[in-house]
Amino acid sequence: MTVHNLYIFDRNGSCLYYNEWNRKKQAGISKDEEFKLMYGMLFSIRSFVSKMSPLDMKEGFLSFQTSKYRLHYYETPSGLRFVMNTDLSVPNARETLQHIYSNLYVEYIVKNPVCVLGQSLDSELFSSRLDAYIRALPYYSPRAA
Amino acid sequence: MVIFSVYVVNKAGGLIYQYDNYTPRAEAEKTFSYPLDIVLKHHDEKVVVSFGQRDGIRVGHAVLSINGADVIGKNTAEGKDILEYLKDPSNYPVSIRFGRARLSSNEKLMLASMFHSLFAIGSQLSPEVGSSGIEMLETDVFKLHCFQTLTGIKFIVLADPRQSGIDALLRKIYEIYSDFALKNPFYSLEMPIRCELFDQNLKSALEIAEKAGNFGAGS
């Protein structure tokens, strides 16, 4: 039961924040390329889902899973995208991501007069609160390395 | 509890089989008078709603028929351009049917290949060692399940999110594929599947899966 990593993208595709807690395998490409690939994959999945869907969708793409991990996706109406990879035991992290947006991002970044929106989030308070929140999640447990 | 469609993709990413089991058609037909308060635009050889969502007509819905006659691409059944037709006040009142556009076979081919690539990227970006590609993709109206065989063929099933037993169904479709497509001497590998017995058995397997809600093993 664990959270692997978390990405926050803005609506132009730039990665505002990335942190990892329990990542076992790196992607084999540089971090910049990985962010672009992740954003591109999500963009394509969203377009794929909107075309493929047999009915009109309200929320769209929610999550996907592979044999080893699950990716949860949450997009705000302003185009901010939250992506979290967890292991398979977490069925739904949507409320977690919504909480991260409304209680952490809005509180510590948007309401911060020093933080410029659209640039990388470098608020230490945000990072430490986010870290504490993730570690306090019921489904987080630090695995022995 | 329905299964919407089945796709089979070969190892190069090309679509070799596609079957739509259930296509819910959410359509709205309304009579309009001049001027039309819904903004339409051309998109991909179709005329779609770009603004003015109301009464069951959503943004992204395509114009399906005008005055009862199905449209052909961007033109009406008589061959006139739709946007020009709707600009002329003498053509009103007009009855237009809007709905989700059906996917053409070209679009299905492109979507299948797109999924083939997304499957691979899902495996590459994995934070865990030894992950497969995307096996299940969830949205609020459907769930897409994918099973990749050892030979690289992908069986993709789109179903209702609450439908269970899809894993067993995917294995069953693989069994039907090996029985009625691979053992067919006239079938060439990686080519589109045109085997009647494959179609028939696939349809009955889908019926069983939908009825039971849970596909039993050993059927």
Short mmCIF file of C-alpha atoms in Angstrom, two decimals, chain A residues 2-145:
data_model
loop_
_atom_site.label_atom_id
_atom_site.label_comp_id
_atom_site.label_asym_id
_atom_site.label_seq_id
_atom_site.Cartn_x
_atom_site.Cartn_y
_atom_site.Cartn_z
CA THR A 2 1.97 2.94 -1.15
CA VAL A 3 2.21 6.11 -3.19
CA HIS A 4 4.98 6.10 -5.78
CA ASN A 5 5.07 9.62 -7.10
CA LEU A 6 3.07 12.75 -7.86
CA TYR A 7 3.17 15.18 -10.78
CA ILE A 8 1.42 18.52 -11.12
CA PHE A 9 1.12 19.97 -14.63
CA ASP A 10 -0.32 23.28 -15.68
CA ARG A 11 -2.50 23.64 -18.72
CA ASN A 12 0.38 24.42 -21.06
CA GLY A 13 2.12 21.16 -20.32
CA SER A 14 4.89 22.36 -18.08
CA CYS A 15 5.49 20.33 -14.97
CA LEU A 16 5.04 22.55 -11.94
CA TYR A 17 5.87 20.00 -9.29
CA TYR A 18 7.18 16.48 -9.01
CA ASN A 19 7.99 14.37 -6.00
CA GLU A 20 8.57 10.69 -5.43
CA TRP A 21 8.24 8.60 -2.34
CA ASN A 22 8.66 5.02 -3.32
CA ARG A 23 9.85 4.80 -6.87
CA LYS A 24 11.66 1.59 -7.75
CA LYS A 25 12.40 2.13 -11.38
CA GLN A 26 13.40 5.26 -13.23
CA ALA A 27 12.09 5.76 -16.74
CA GLY A 28 15.49 5.64 -18.38
CA ILE A 29 15.14 9.14 -19.81
CA SER A 30 15.92 12.54 -18.32
CA LYS A 31 13.39 14.13 -15.97
CA ASP A 32 12.42 16.78 -18.53
CA GLU A 33 11.71 14.17 -21.15
CA GLU A 34 9.80 12.11 -18.67
CA PHE A 35 7.55 15.06 -17.79
CA LYS A 36 6.90 15.74 -21.45
CA LEU A 37 6.18 12.09 -22.12
CA MET A 38 3.82 11.88 -19.16
CA TYR A 39 1.96 15.01 -20.22
CA GLY A 40 1.81 13.84 -23.82
CA MET A 41 0.51 10.43 -22.78
CA LEU A 42 -2.24 12.00 -20.67
CA PHE A 43 -3.18 14.42 -23.42
CA SER A 44 -3.48 11.52 -25.87
CA ILE A 45 -5.44 9.41 -23.40
CA ARG A 46 -7.92 12.23 -22.89
CA SER A 47 -8.42 12.72 -26.59
CA PHE A 48 -8.66 8.94 -27.09
CA VAL A 49 -11.27 8.62 -24.37
CA SER A 50 -13.39 11.47 -25.67
CA LYS A 51 -13.54 9.92 -29.13
CA MET A 52 -13.95 6.34 -27.99
CA SER A 53 -16.61 6.96 -25.40
CA PRO A 54 -20.02 5.56 -26.28
CA LEU A 55 -21.82 8.19 -24.18
CA ASP A 56 -21.22 11.81 -23.27
CA MET A 57 -18.82 12.02 -20.35
CA LYS A 58 -18.91 14.33 -17.36
CA GLU A 59 -15.58 13.78 -15.75
CA GLY A 60 -13.69 11.94 -18.46
CA PHE A 61 -10.60 9.91 -17.84
CA LEU A 62 -10.18 8.93 -14.19
CA SER A 63 -7.42 6.37 -13.86
CA PHE A 64 -5.63 3.48 -15.49
CA GLN A 65 -3.89 0.45 -14.13
CA THR A 66 -1.20 -1.94 -15.29
CA SER A 67 -0.03 -5.14 -13.67
CA LYS A 68 2.08 -3.25 -11.13
CA TYR A 69 0.76 0.29 -10.59
CA ARG A 70 -2.23 2.53 -10.93
CA LEU A 71 -2.20 6.07 -12.24
CA HIS A 72 -4.83 8.45 -10.86
CA TYR A 73 -5.70 11.62 -12.71
CA TYR A 74 -7.52 14.74 -11.64
CA GLU A 75 -7.97 17.86 -13.71
CA THR A 76 -9.31 21.13 -12.38
CA PRO A 77 -11.49 23.38 -14.54
CA SER A 78 -8.54 25.76 -14.84
CA GLY A 79 -6.51 23.08 -16.60
CA LEU A 80 -4.28 22.12 -13.70
CA ARG A 81 -3.55 18.41 -13.83
CA PHE A 82 -2.71 16.23 -10.83
CA VAL A 83 -1.25 12.80 -11.54
CA MET A 84 -0.47 10.28 -8.85
CA ASN A 85 0.98 6.80 -9.25
CA THR A 86 0.14 4.34 -6.50
CA ASP A 87 0.22 0.61 -6.19
CA LEU A 88 -2.77 -1.50 -7.11
CA SER A 89 -4.41 -1.57 -3.71
CA VAL A 90 -5.65 2.02 -3.98
CA PRO A 91 -8.95 1.99 -5.84
CA ASN A 92 -9.73 5.66 -5.97
CA ALA A 93 -7.49 8.58 -5.16
CA ARG A 94 -9.73 11.26 -6.60
CA GLU A 95 -10.62 12.74 -3.21
CA THR A 96 -6.95 12.76 -2.28
CA LEU A 97 -6.08 14.70 -5.40
CA GLN A 98 -9.00 17.06 -4.87
CA HIS A 99 -7.82 17.65 -1.34
CA ILE A 100 -4.30 18.35 -2.56
CA TYR A 101 -5.71 20.92 -4.95
CA SER A 102 -8.15 22.72 -2.70
CA ASN A 103 -6.39 22.49 0.63
CA LEU A 104 -2.74 22.58 -0.35
CA TYR A 105 -2.34 24.11 -3.80
CA VAL A 106 -4.97 26.82 -3.40
CA GLU A 107 -3.99 27.60 0.17
CA TYR A 108 -0.21 27.65 -0.16
CA ILE A 109 0.41 28.56 -3.78
CA VAL A 110 -2.51 30.51 -5.16
CA LYS A 111 -2.96 32.57 -2.04
CA ASN A 112 0.74 33.20 -1.78
CA PRO A 113 1.53 36.66 -3.23
CA VAL A 114 5.14 35.67 -3.84
CA CYS A 115 4.38 32.57 -5.91
CA VAL A 116 3.91 33.25 -9.59
CA LEU A 117 1.33 30.90 -11.05
CA GLY A 118 2.54 29.03 -14.06
CA GLN A 119 6.07 28.66 -12.83
CA SER A 120 7.52 25.76 -10.89
CA LEU A 121 6.15 25.62 -7.39
CA ASP A 122 9.04 26.42 -5.10
CA SER A 123 7.15 27.07 -1.91
CA GLU A 124 8.80 25.08 0.85
CA LEU A 125 5.70 25.22 2.96
CA PHE A 126 3.74 23.61 0.13
CA SER A 127 6.32 20.84 -0.28
CA SER A 128 6.49 20.03 3.39
CA ARG A 129 2.72 20.11 3.89
CA LEU A 130 2.21 17.94 0.82
CA ASP A 131 4.84 15.48 2.02
CA ALA A 132 3.23 15.31 5.46
CA TYR A 133 -0.18 14.81 3.90
CA ILE A 134 0.97 12.00 1.64
CA ARG A 135 2.74 10.24 4.47
CA ALA A 136 -0.36 10.51 6.60
CA LEU A 137 -2.57 8.86 3.99
CA PRO A 138 -4.11 5.61 5.16
CA TYR A 139 -2.76 3.82 2.15
CA TYR A 140 0.79 5.05 2.43
CA SER A 141 3.43 2.91 4.03
CA PRO A 142 7.16 3.36 3.49
CA ARG A 143 8.49 0.11 2.11
CA ALA A 144 11.78 -1.25 3.30
CA ALA A 145 14.22 -0.42 0.52
#
